[in-house]
JSON list of C-alpha atoms in Angstrom, two decimals:
[
{"chain": "A", "resi": 199, "resn": "MET", "atom": "CA", "xyz": [-10.19, -7.21, -30.48]},
{"chain": "A", "resi": 200, "resn": "ILE", "atom": "CA", "xyz": [-8.07, -4.07, -30.22]},
{"chain": "A", "resi": 201, "resn": "ASN", "atom": "CA", "xyz": [-10.84, -2.22, -28.39]},
{"chain": "A", "resi": 202, "resn": "MET", "atom": "CA", "xyz": [-11.03, -5.02, -25.81]},
{"chain": "A", "resi": 203, "resn": "THR", "atom": "CA", "xyz": [-7.27, -4.87, -25.31]},
{"chain": "A", "resi": 204, "resn": "CYS", "atom": "CA", "xyz": [-7.33, -1.09, -24.93]},
{"chain": "A", "resi": 205, "resn": "ALA", "atom": "CA", "xyz": [-10.22, -1.31, -22.48]},
{"chain": "A", "resi": 206, "resn": "ALA", "atom": "CA", "xyz": [-8.42, -3.93, -20.40]},
{"chain": "A", "resi": 207, "resn": "TYR", "atom": "CA", "xyz": [-5.24, -1.85, -20.39]},
{"chain": "A", "resi": 208, "resn": "GLY", "atom": "CA", "xyz": [-7.19, 1.25, -19.39]},
{"chain": "A", "resi": 209, "resn": "TYR", "atom": "CA", "xyz": [-8.83, -0.66, -16.54]},
{"chain": "A", "resi": 210, "resn": "LYS", "atom": "CA", "xyz": [-5.43, -1.92, -15.35]},
{"chain": "A", "resi": 211, "resn": "MET", "atom": "CA", "xyz": [-3.94, 1.57, -15.48]},
{"chain": "A", "resi": 212, "resn": "GLU", "atom": "CA", "xyz": [-6.84, 3.01, -13.47]},
{"chain": "A", "resi": 213, "resn": "ARG", "atom": "CA", "xyz": [-6.59, 0.19, -10.92]},
{"chain": "A", "resi": 214, "resn": "ASP", "atom": "CA", "xyz": [-2.83, 0.67, -10.63]},
{"chain": "A", "resi": 215, "resn": "LYS", "atom": "CA", "xyz": [-3.32, 4.40, -10.06]},
{"chain": "A", "resi": 216, "resn": "LYS", "atom": "CA", "xyz": [-5.84, 3.72, -7.27]},
{"chain": "A", "resi": 217, "resn": "LEU", "atom": "CA", "xyz": [-3.51, 1.18, -5.69]},
{"chain": "A", "resi": 218, "resn": "GLU", "atom": "CA", "xyz": [-0.59, 3.62, -5.67]},
{"chain": "A", "resi": 219, "resn": "GLN", "atom": "CA", "xyz": [-2.79, 6.37, -4.21]},
{"chain": "A", "resi": 220, "resn": "ALA", "atom": "CA", "xyz": [-4.03, 4.03, -1.46]},
{"chain": "A", "resi": 221, "resn": "PHE", "atom": "CA", "xyz": [-0.44, 3.12, -0.62]},
{"chain": "A", "resi": 222, "resn": "LYS", "atom": "CA", "xyz": [0.62, 6.77, -0.46]},
{"chain": "A", "resi": 223, "resn": "ARG", "atom": "CA", "xyz": [-2.32, 7.53, 1.84]},
{"chain": "A", "resi": 224, "resn": "LEU", "atom": "CA", "xyz": [-1.27, 4.70, 4.16]},
{"chain": "A", "resi": 225, "resn": "ALA", "atom": "CA", "xyz": [2.39, 5.73, 4.06]},
{"chain": "A", "resi": 226, "resn": "ASN", "atom": "CA", "xyz": [1.48, 9.31, 4.98]},
{"chain": "A", "resi": 227, "resn": "ALA", "atom": "CA", "xyz": [-0.72, 8.12, 7.86]},
{"chain": "A", "resi": 228, "resn": "LEU", "atom": "CA", "xyz": [2.12, 5.91, 9.11]},
{"chain": "A", "resi": 229, "resn": "GLU", "atom": "CA", "xyz": [4.57, 8.82, 9.00]},
{"chain": "A", "resi": 230, "resn": "GLU", "atom": "CA", "xyz": [2.49, 10.59, 11.63]},
{"chain": "A", "resi": 231, "resn": "ILE", "atom": "CA", "xyz": [2.83, 7.67, 14.07]},
{"chain": "A", "resi": 232, "resn": "GLN", "atom": "CA", "xyz": [6.27, 6.46, 13.05]},
{"chain": "A", "resi": 233, "resn": "ASP", "atom": "CA", "xyz": [7.55, 6.60, 16.63]},
{"chain": "A", "resi": 234, "resn": "ARG", "atom": "CA", "xyz": [4.85, 4.08, 17.63]},
{"chain": "A", "resi": 235, "resn": "LEU", "atom": "CA", "xyz": [5.59, 1.58, 14.85]},
{"chain": "A", "resi": 236, "resn": "THR", "atom": "CA", "xyz": [7.42, -1.63, 15.55]},
{"chain": "A", "resi": 237, "resn": "PHE", "atom": "CA", "xyz": [10.84, -2.15, 13.99]},
{"chain": "A", "resi": 238, "resn": "ASN", "atom": "CA", "xyz": [9.37, -4.70, 11.57]},
{"chain": "A", "resi": 239, "resn": "ALA", "atom": "CA", "xyz": [6.62, -2.28, 10.50]},
{"chain": "A", "resi": 240, "resn": "ARG", "atom": "CA", "xyz": [9.16, 0.47, 9.84]},
{"chain": "A", "resi": 241, "resn": "PHE", "atom": "CA", "xyz": [11.28, -1.97, 7.84]},
{"chain": "A", "resi": 242, "resn": "ALA", "atom": "CA", "xyz": [8.25, -3.18, 5.85]},
{"chain": "A", "resi": 243, "resn": "LEU", "atom": "CA", "xyz": [7.23, 0.42, 5.12]},
{"chain": "A", "resi": 244, "resn": "ARG", "atom": "CA", "xyz": [10.72, 1.26, 3.90]},
{"chain": "A", "resi": 245, "resn": "ASP", "atom": "CA", "xyz": [10.82, -1.80, 1.64]},
{"chain": "A", "resi": 246, "resn": "ALA", "atom": "CA", "xyz": [7.37, -1.05, 0.25]},
{"chain": "A", "resi": 247, "resn": "ARG", "atom": "CA", "xyz": [8.29, 2.58, -0.45]},
{"chain": "A", "resi": 248, "resn": "GLU", "atom": "CA", "xyz": [11.43, 1.56, -2.32]},
{"chain": "A", "resi": 249, "resn": "ALA", "atom": "CA", "xyz": [9.47, -0.99, -4.34]},
{"chain": "A", "resi": 250, "resn": "VAL", "atom": "CA", "xyz": [6.83, 1.59, -5.25]},
{"chain": "A", "resi": 251, "resn": "VAL", "atom": "CA", "xyz": [9.48, 4.05, -6.41]},
{"chain": "A", "resi": 252, "resn": "HIS", "atom": "CA", "xyz": [11.04, 1.42, -8.66]},
{"chain": "A", "resi": 253, "resn": "SER", "atom": "CA", "xyz": [7.99, -0.59, -9.73]},
{"chain": "A", "resi": 254, "resn": "GLY", "atom": "CA", "xyz": [4.87, 1.47, -9.06]},
{"chain": "A", "resi": 255, "resn": "ALA", "atom": "CA", "xyz": [1.74, -0.57, -8.42]},
{"chain": "A", "resi": 256, "resn": "ASP", "atom": "CA", "xyz": [3.65, -3.82, -8.91]},
{"chain": "A", "resi": 257, "resn": "GLY", "atom": "CA", "xyz": [5.78, -2.83, -5.93]},
{"chain": "A", "resi": 258, "resn": "VAL", "atom": "CA", "xyz": [2.65, -2.30, -3.87]},
{"chain": "A", "resi": 259, "resn": "ARG", "atom": "CA", "xyz": [1.42, -5.74, -4.88]},
{"chain": "A", "resi": 260, "resn": "ALA", "atom": "CA", "xyz": [4.77, -7.31, -4.01]},
{"chain": "A", "resi": 261, "resn": "HIS", "atom": "CA", "xyz": [5.22, -5.68, -0.58]},
{"chain": "A", "resi": 262, "resn": "GLY", "atom": "CA", "xyz": [1.77, -4.49, 0.41]},
{"chain": "A", "resi": 263, "resn": "GLU", "atom": "CA", "xyz": [0.63, -7.70, 2.06]},
{"chain": "A", "resi": 264, "resn": "HIS", "atom": "CA", "xyz": [3.70, -7.85, 4.30]},
{"chain": "A", "resi": 265, "resn": "LEU", "atom": "CA", "xyz": [3.26, -4.21, 5.27]},
{"chain": "A", "resi": 266, "resn": "LEU", "atom": "CA", "xyz": [-0.41, -4.81, 6.13]},
{"chain": "A", "resi": 267, "resn": "GLN", "atom": "CA", "xyz": [0.52, -7.81, 8.29]},
{"chain": "A", "resi": 268, "resn": "GLU", "atom": "CA", "xyz": [3.02, -5.72, 10.23]},
{"chain": "A", "resi": 269, "resn": "ILE", "atom": "CA", "xyz": [0.52, -2.90, 10.69]},
{"chain": "A", "resi": 270, "resn": "ASP", "atom": "CA", "xyz": [-2.07, -5.34, 12.03]},
{"chain": "A", "resi": 271, "resn": "VAL", "atom": "CA", "xyz": [0.17, -6.25, 14.96]},
{"chain": "A", "resi": 272, "resn": "CYS", "atom": "CA", "xyz": [1.21, -2.67, 15.75]},
{"chain": "A", "resi": 273, "resn": "PRO", "atom": "CA", "xyz": [-0.22, -1.29, 18.96]},
{"chain": "A", "resi": 274, "resn": "LEU", "atom": "CA", "xyz": [-1.63, 2.23, 19.17]},
{"chain": "A", "resi": 275, "resn": "LYS", "atom": "CA", "xyz": [-2.80, 2.63, 15.58]},
{"chain": "A", "resi": 276, "resn": "THR", "atom": "CA", "xyz": [-4.85, 5.67, 14.71]},
{"chain": "A", "resi": 277, "resn": "ALA", "atom": "CA", "xyz": [-8.23, 5.50, 13.01]},
{"chain": "A", "resi": 278, "resn": "GLU", "atom": "CA", "xyz": [-6.64, 7.08, 9.94]},
{"chain": "A", "resi": 279, "resn": "VAL", "atom": "CA", "xyz": [-4.04, 4.31, 9.71]},
{"chain": "A", "resi": 280, "resn": "THR", "atom": "CA", "xyz": [-6.70, 1.64, 10.14]},
{"chain": "A", "resi": 281, "resn": "ASP", "atom": "CA", "xyz": [-8.91, 3.19, 7.45]},
{"chain": "A", "resi": 282, "resn": "ALA", "atom": "CA", "xyz": [-6.00, 3.57, 5.03]},
{"chain": "A", "resi": 283, "resn": "ALA", "atom": "CA", "xyz": [-4.85, -0.01, 5.67]},
{"chain": "A", "resi": 284, "resn": "ASN", "atom": "CA", "xyz": [-8.34, -1.36, 5.10]},
{"chain": "A", "resi": 285, "resn": "HIS", "atom": "CA", "xyz": [-8.65, 0.58, 1.84]},
{"chain": "A", "resi": 286, "resn": "LEU", "atom": "CA", "xyz": [-5.31, -0.76, 0.60]},
{"chain": "A", "resi": 287, "resn": "ARG", "atom": "CA", "xyz": [-6.28, -4.28, 1.69]},
{"chain": "A", "resi": 288, "resn": "GLU", "atom": "CA", "xyz": [-9.55, -3.99, -0.22]},
{"chain": "A", "resi": 289, "resn": "LEU", "atom": "CA", "xyz": [-7.75, -2.94, -3.41]},
{"chain": "A", "resi": 290, "resn": "LEU", "atom": "CA", "xyz": [-5.03, -5.58, -3.07]},
{"chain": "A", "resi": 291, "resn": "PHE", "atom": "CA", "xyz": [-7.33, -8.51, -2.50]},
{"chain": "A", "resi": 292, "resn": "SER", "atom": "CA", "xyz": [-10.34, -7.67, -4.65]}
]
């Protein structure tokens, strides 16, 4: 029983680490095009960043979907932003 619990915890920790890394990749890609982001996208990015600082992967889960929705409606996205958003989306909803 303890081994199962440890394995589940280890899986969650690894998944959380991947989720945080995916968010950081997206945040860095968005920094490069910040002048092209809508006000709502900038606001969503700021909220998500603050949540990640305070709550880690739980912050990504709480604010990631809203950020992805705002990015989807942004014009002039780069391929890097699209790839990073799709990777985060895949981790959030799998």
